[in-house]
Short mmCIF file of C-alpha atoms and ligand atoms in Angstrom, two decimals:
data_model
loop_
_atom_site.label_atom_id
_atom_site.label_comp_id
_atom_site.label_asym_id
_atom_site.label_seq_id
_atom_site.Cartn_x
_atom_site.Cartn_y
_atom_site.Cartn_z
CA UNK A 1 -40.88 170.34 301.38
CA UNK A 2 -40.92 169.15 305.00
CA UNK A 3 -43.61 169.95 307.51
CA UNK A 4 -43.13 169.18 311.23
CA UNK A 5 -46.15 168.81 313.12
CA UNK A 6 -45.42 169.11 316.91
CA UNK A 7 -48.84 167.75 317.86
CA UNK A 8 -48.96 164.34 317.14
CA UNK A 9 -51.20 162.12 319.03
CA UNK A 10 -51.43 158.32 318.62
CA UNK A 11 -55.45 158.41 318.39
CA UNK A 12 -56.58 161.81 318.44
CA UNK A 13 -60.11 162.30 319.68
CA UNK A 14 -62.47 163.58 317.03
CA UNK A 15 -63.17 166.66 318.82
CA UNK A 16 -59.43 167.36 319.20
CA UNK A 17 -58.89 166.63 315.61
CA UNK A 18 -61.44 169.08 314.48
CA UNK A 19 -59.88 171.63 316.73
CA UNK A 20 -56.39 171.28 315.20
CA UNK A 21 -58.06 171.15 311.72
CA UNK A 22 -59.42 174.52 312.26
CA UNK A 23 -56.36 175.84 313.69
CA UNK A 24 -54.15 174.56 310.78
CA UNK A 25 -56.62 174.80 308.01
CA UNK A 26 -59.39 177.34 309.27
CA UNK A 27 -59.72 180.27 306.61
CA UNK A 28 -62.35 182.49 305.18
CA UNK A 29 -62.28 182.49 301.40
CA UNK A 30 -63.92 185.37 299.81
CA UNK A 31 -67.01 184.09 298.18
CA UNK A 32 -66.63 186.44 295.00
CA UNK A 33 -62.77 186.30 294.68
CA UNK A 34 -61.56 183.68 292.17
CA UNK A 35 -58.21 183.21 293.92
CA UNK A 36 -59.61 182.35 297.30
CA UNK A 37 -62.14 179.89 295.28
CA UNK A 38 -59.23 178.25 293.56
CA UNK A 39 -57.14 177.98 296.92
CA UNK A 40 -60.17 176.74 298.79
CA UNK A 41 -60.68 174.00 295.96
CA UNK A 42 -56.95 173.23 296.45
CA UNK A 43 -57.22 173.04 300.06
CA UNK A 44 -60.22 170.55 299.94
CA UNK A 45 -58.26 168.47 297.52
CA UNK A 46 -55.12 168.61 299.32
CA UNK A 47 -57.07 167.61 302.69
CA UNK A 48 -58.77 164.77 300.78
CA UNK A 49 -55.15 163.45 299.78
CA UNK A 50 -53.94 164.08 303.12
CA UNK A 51 -51.12 166.26 301.87
CA UNK A 52 -51.14 168.35 305.11
CA UNK A 53 -48.18 170.72 304.03
CA UNK A 54 -50.05 171.51 300.87
CA UNK A 55 -53.44 172.14 302.68
CA UNK A 56 -51.75 174.20 305.33
CA UNK A 57 -50.09 176.50 302.56
CA UNK A 58 -53.47 176.76 300.83
CA UNK A 59 -55.10 177.81 304.04
CA UNK A 60 -52.29 180.24 304.65
CA UNK A 61 -52.67 181.53 301.26
CA UNK A 62 -56.42 182.23 301.80
CA UNK A 63 -55.78 183.90 305.05
CA UNK A 64 -52.91 186.20 303.65
CA UNK A 65 -54.92 186.93 300.41
CA UNK A 66 -55.10 190.66 300.17
CA UNK A 67 -58.43 192.17 299.16
CA UNK A 68 -59.57 195.76 298.72
CA UNK A 69 -61.81 197.23 301.07
CA UNK A 70 -65.49 196.30 300.66
CA UNK A 71 -67.58 198.91 299.12
CA UNK A 72 -71.16 198.98 299.84
CA UNK A 73 -73.23 198.55 296.49
ZN1 ZN B 101 -58.89 186.32 297.72
#
């Protein structure tokens, strides 16, 4: 699998890197969802391993993971 990253900077500023990271990998895994939990772990591991394509996919899956409407207890 190939990922093209249009935003390449020779020496990204720390704040900028954080911003790009949030943009690429920002997601809100649902706390009590096992799938989101597994994907969040996958995302963290992929980022540690600098597997950006895999990390991006995991974040996208978390964002797209469907959940039934929350009911109040
Ligand atoms: Zn989920």
